[in-house]
XYZ file of C-alpha atoms in Angstrom:
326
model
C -15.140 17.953 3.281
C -16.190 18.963 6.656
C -19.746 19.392 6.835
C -21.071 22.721 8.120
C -23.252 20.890 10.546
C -20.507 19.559 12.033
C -18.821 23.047 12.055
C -21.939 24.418 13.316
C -22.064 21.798 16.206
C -18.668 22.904 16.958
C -18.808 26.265 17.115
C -22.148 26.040 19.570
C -20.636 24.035 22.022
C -17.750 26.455 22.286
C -19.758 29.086 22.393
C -21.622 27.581 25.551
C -17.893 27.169 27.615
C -16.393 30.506 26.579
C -16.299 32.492 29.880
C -15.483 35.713 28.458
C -17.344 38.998 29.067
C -17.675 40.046 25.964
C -18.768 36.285 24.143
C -16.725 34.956 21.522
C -15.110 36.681 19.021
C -12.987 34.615 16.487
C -10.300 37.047 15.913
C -9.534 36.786 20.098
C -10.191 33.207 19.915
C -7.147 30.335 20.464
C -9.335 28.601 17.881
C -9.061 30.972 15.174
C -6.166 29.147 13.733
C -8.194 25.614 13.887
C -11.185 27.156 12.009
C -9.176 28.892 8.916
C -7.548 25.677 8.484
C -11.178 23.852 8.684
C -12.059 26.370 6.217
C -8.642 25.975 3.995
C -9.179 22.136 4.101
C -12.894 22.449 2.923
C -11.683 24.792 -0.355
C -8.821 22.231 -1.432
C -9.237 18.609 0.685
C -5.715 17.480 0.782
C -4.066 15.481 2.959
C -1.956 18.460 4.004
C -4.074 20.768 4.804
C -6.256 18.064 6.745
C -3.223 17.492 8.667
C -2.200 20.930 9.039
C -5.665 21.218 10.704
C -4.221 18.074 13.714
C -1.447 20.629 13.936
C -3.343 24.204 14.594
C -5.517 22.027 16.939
C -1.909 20.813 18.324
C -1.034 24.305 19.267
C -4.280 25.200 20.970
C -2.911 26.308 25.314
C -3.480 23.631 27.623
C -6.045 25.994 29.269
C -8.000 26.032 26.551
C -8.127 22.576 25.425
C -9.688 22.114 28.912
C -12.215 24.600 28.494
C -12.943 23.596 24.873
C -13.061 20.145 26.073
C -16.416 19.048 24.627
C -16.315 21.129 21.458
C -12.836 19.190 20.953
C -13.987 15.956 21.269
C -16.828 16.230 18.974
C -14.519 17.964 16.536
C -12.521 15.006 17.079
C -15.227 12.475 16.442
C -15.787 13.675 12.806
C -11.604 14.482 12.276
C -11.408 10.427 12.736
C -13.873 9.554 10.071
C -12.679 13.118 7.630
C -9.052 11.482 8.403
C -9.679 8.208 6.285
C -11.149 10.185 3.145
C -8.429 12.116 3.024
C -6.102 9.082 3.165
C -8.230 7.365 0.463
C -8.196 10.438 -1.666
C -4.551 10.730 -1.174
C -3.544 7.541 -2.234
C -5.772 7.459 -5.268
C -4.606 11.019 -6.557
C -1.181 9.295 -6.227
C -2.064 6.081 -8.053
C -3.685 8.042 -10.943
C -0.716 10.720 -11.270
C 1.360 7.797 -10.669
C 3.783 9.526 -8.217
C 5.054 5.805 -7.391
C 7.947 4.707 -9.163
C 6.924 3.088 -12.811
C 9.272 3.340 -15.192
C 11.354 0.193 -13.808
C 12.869 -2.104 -16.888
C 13.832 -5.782 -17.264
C 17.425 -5.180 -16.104
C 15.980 -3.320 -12.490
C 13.835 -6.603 -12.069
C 16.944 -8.556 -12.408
C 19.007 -6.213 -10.289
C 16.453 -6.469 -7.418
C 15.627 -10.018 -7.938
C 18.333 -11.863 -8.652
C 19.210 -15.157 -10.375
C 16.475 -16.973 -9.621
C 13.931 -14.712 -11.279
C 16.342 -14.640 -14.594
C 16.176 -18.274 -14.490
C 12.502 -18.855 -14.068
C 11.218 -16.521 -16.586
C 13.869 -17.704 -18.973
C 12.394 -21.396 -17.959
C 8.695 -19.840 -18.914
C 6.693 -21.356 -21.995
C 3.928 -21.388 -23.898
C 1.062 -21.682 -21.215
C 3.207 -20.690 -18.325
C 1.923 -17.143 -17.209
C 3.884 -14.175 -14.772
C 1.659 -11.836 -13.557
C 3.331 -8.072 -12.387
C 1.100 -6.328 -9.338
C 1.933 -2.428 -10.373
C 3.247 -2.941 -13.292
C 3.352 0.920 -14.005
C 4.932 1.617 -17.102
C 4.970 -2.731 -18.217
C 8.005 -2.118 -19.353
C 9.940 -5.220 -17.750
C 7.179 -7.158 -19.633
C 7.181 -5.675 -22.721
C 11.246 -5.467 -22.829
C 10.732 -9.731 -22.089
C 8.320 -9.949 -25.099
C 10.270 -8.403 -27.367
C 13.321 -10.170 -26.726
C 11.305 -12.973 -27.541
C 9.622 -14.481 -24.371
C 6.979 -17.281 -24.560
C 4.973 -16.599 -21.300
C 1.974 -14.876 -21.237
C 2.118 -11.713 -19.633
C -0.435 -9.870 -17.033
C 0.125 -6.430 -16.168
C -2.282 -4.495 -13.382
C -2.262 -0.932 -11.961
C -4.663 1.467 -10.948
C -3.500 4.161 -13.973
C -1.291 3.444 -16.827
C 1.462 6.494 -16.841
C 0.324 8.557 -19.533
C 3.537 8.569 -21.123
C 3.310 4.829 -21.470
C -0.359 4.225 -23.070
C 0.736 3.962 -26.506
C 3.219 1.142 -25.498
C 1.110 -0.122 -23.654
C -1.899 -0.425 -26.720
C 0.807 -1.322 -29.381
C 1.922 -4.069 -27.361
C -1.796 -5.345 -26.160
C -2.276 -5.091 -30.168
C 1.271 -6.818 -31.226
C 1.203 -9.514 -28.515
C -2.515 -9.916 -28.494
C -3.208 -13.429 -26.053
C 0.275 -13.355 -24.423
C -0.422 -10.026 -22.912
C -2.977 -7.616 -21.269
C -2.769 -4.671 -18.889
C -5.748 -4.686 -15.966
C -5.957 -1.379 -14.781
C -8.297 0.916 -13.179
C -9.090 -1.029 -10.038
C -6.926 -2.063 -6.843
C -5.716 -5.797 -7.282
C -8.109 -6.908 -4.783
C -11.187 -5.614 -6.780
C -10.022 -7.164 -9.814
C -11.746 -10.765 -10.803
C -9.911 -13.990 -11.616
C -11.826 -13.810 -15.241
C -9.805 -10.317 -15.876
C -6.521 -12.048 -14.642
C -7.206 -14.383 -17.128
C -6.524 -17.082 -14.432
C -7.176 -18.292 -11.266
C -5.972 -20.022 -8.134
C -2.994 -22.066 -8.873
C -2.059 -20.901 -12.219
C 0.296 -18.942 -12.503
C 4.142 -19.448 -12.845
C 6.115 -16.007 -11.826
C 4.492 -13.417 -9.590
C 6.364 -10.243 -9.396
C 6.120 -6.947 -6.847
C 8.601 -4.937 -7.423
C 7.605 -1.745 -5.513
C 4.274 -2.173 -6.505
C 0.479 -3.939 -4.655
C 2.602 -4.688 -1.682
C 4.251 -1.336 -1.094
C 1.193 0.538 -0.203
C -1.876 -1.406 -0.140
C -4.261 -1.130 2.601
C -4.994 -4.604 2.211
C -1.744 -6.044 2.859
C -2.511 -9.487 4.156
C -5.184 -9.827 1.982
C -3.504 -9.071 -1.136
C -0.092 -10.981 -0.040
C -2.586 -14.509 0.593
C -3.940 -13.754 -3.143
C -1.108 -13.443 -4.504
C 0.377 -16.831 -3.079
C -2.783 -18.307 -3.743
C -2.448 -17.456 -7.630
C 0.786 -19.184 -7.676
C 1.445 -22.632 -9.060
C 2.858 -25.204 -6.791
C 6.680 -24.960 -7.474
C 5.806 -21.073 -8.704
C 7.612 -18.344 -7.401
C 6.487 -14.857 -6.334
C 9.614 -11.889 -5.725
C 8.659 -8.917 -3.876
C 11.233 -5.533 -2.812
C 11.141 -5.144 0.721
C 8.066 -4.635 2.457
C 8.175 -1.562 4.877
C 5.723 -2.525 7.461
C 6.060 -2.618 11.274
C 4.896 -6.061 13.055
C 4.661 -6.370 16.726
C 5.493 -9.805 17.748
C 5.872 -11.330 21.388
C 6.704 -14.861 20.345
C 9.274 -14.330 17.873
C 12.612 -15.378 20.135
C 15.779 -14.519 18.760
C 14.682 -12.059 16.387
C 16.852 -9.222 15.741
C 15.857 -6.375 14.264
C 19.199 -5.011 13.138
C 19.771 -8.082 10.673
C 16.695 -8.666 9.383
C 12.847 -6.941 9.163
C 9.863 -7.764 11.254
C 8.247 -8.155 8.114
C 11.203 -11.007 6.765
C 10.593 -13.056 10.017
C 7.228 -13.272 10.190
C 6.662 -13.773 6.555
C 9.096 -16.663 6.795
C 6.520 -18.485 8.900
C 4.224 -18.706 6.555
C 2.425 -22.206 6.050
C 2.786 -23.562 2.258
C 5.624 -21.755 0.858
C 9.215 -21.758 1.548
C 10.631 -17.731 2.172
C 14.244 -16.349 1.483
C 15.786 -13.186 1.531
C 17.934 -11.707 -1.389
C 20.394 -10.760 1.240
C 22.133 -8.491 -1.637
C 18.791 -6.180 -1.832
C 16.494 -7.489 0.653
C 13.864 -8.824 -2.066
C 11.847 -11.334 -0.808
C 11.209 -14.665 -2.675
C 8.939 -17.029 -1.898
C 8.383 -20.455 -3.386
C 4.820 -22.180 -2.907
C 5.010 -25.479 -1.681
C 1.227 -26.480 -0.736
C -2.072 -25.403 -2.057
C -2.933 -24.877 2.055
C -1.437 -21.481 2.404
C -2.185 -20.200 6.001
C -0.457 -16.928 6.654
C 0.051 -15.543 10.597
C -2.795 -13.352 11.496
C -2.152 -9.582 11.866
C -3.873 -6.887 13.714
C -3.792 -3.711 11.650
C -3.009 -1.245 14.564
C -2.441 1.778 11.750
C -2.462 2.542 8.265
C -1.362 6.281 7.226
C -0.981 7.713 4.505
C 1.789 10.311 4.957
C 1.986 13.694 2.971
C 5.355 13.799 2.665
C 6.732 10.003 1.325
C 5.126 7.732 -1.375
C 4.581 4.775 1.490
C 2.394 4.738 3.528
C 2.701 4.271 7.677
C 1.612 0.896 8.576
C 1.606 -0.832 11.895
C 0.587 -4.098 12.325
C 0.455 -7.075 15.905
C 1.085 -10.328 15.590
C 0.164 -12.516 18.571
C 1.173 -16.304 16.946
C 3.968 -17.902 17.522
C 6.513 -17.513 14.863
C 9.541 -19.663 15.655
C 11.017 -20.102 11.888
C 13.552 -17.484 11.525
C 14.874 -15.816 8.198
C 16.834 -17.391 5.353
C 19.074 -15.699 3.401
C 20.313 -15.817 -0.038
């Protein structure tokens, strides 16, 4: 919410640069539309209405803006910092309604992944672990245990869909030691002792619309990930939708391949391919030194309208490895 001391601040500052006769009277006012939607956003604090309140301040005349200059900017000041609750609030409304995809079986994983990830989980043992970042639903994992899979199984997401917490508990209960669902925290809050495992221990690592499709801690979690993995492991992601500025990438073209493809491909300890049939990503670790190229987060928004978030990102290294394809 808005606090009424900031509201308060507003509203005296624009009441010191009104210029009419008569004071200010809100009804008259070009800002009347601003403060209803201030108002609106305060009763129900939704990303919507705080953006509909960027809109009404949009439509203010240019006249106006100039004479409201100072009230606007201060109004400003505390939009910026209302802006990224919002965001937050958004995303974990969505993550606890699960409005993200989660219902995805074993045959979508193998549609978007390919033959290499039927191959290495039919390849995994007793011991060998794959670990699923928004797992949703589980069911890929629970559809592989029940046709008889030896790997151990880790699950996480920040809500289990309601409709799937009695699956869920059975199979927690039926497979008890080859499988467990971490939920209620984003992946980079939750510990190595509630994986189960650490650094260099797991087999499989899937993402298959999942950490890596909204997360505001992309590079973070992406490093974490690849750090988890075994040498020789393998981790399959579904496109990332991100935007990367890069200078030093010669002879990139962005019609054949993503930003996010090329400079991912330059990462130091794994090898990177593209599943050119769905544009999954699959990486294979090759070195326990995994150095990714820095990035600059220029934006993250959360947008009302679309599951994924906005996310701009610079990249200033050189990144002269361009994309394989599978």
């Amino acid at each position: 919410m808005i606090a009424q001391t900031e509201i308060n601040a507003f509203m005296t500052l624009v009441r010191r640069d009104n210029t009419g006769n008569t004071g200010w009277t809100r009804s008259r006012s070009s800002l009347r539309h601003t403060l209803s939607a201030i108002e609106a956003y305060n009763r129900t604090p939704t990303l919507a209405n705080f953006n509909y309140i960027e809109t009404c301040i949009g439509q203010i005349p240019g006249a106006k803006q100039t004479q409201y200059a100072a009230a606007l900017a201060r109004l400003q000041t505390t939009l910026q910092a209302e802006k990224i609750i919002a965001q937050d609030h958004e995303l974990l409304e969505r993550l606890s309604e699960n409005t993200f995809r989660v219902n995805s079986g074993l045959s979508e994983y193998t549609k978007s992944f390919g033959e290499l990830f039927t191959g290495k989980l039919r390849d995994l043992g007793r011991g060998d672990i794959w670990l699923d970042g928004g797992s949703g639903e589980a069911k890929a994992m629970i559809e592989y245990l029940e046709g008889g899979g030896r790997g151990s199984c880790v699950a996480t997401g920040y809500e289990i869909p309601s409709q799937a917490r009695v699956a869920v508990r059975d199979a927690e209960e039926e497979y008890e030691g080859q499988f467990h669902y971490v939920r209620g925290k984003y992946f980079s809050d939750i510990t190595d002792r509630e994986l189960g495992a650490g650094d260099g221990e797991f087999d499989l690592i899937t993402d298959l619309n999942g950490v890596l499709y909204y997360t505001k801690t992309f590079e973070e979690d992406l490093t974490r990930y690849l750090q988890l993995l075994k040498v020789g492991g393998l981790l399959f992601c579904t496109a990332v939708h991100i935007e990367i500025a890069m200078e030093h990438a010669e002879g990139h073209d962005a019609r054949r391949t993503t930003a996010f493809a090329r400079w991912a491909s330059n990462i130091k300890g794994v090898t990177m391919k593209v599943y050119k049939k769905t544009g999954a990503c699959i990486f294979e670790k090759t070195s326990l030194k995994i150095k990714l190229p820095e990035l600059a987060v220029d934006l993250y928004e959360t947008r009302a309208s679309q599951n994924d978030p906005l996310r701009r990102y610079t990249c200033n290294h050189t990144l002269p490895k361009e994309v394989e394809f599978l």
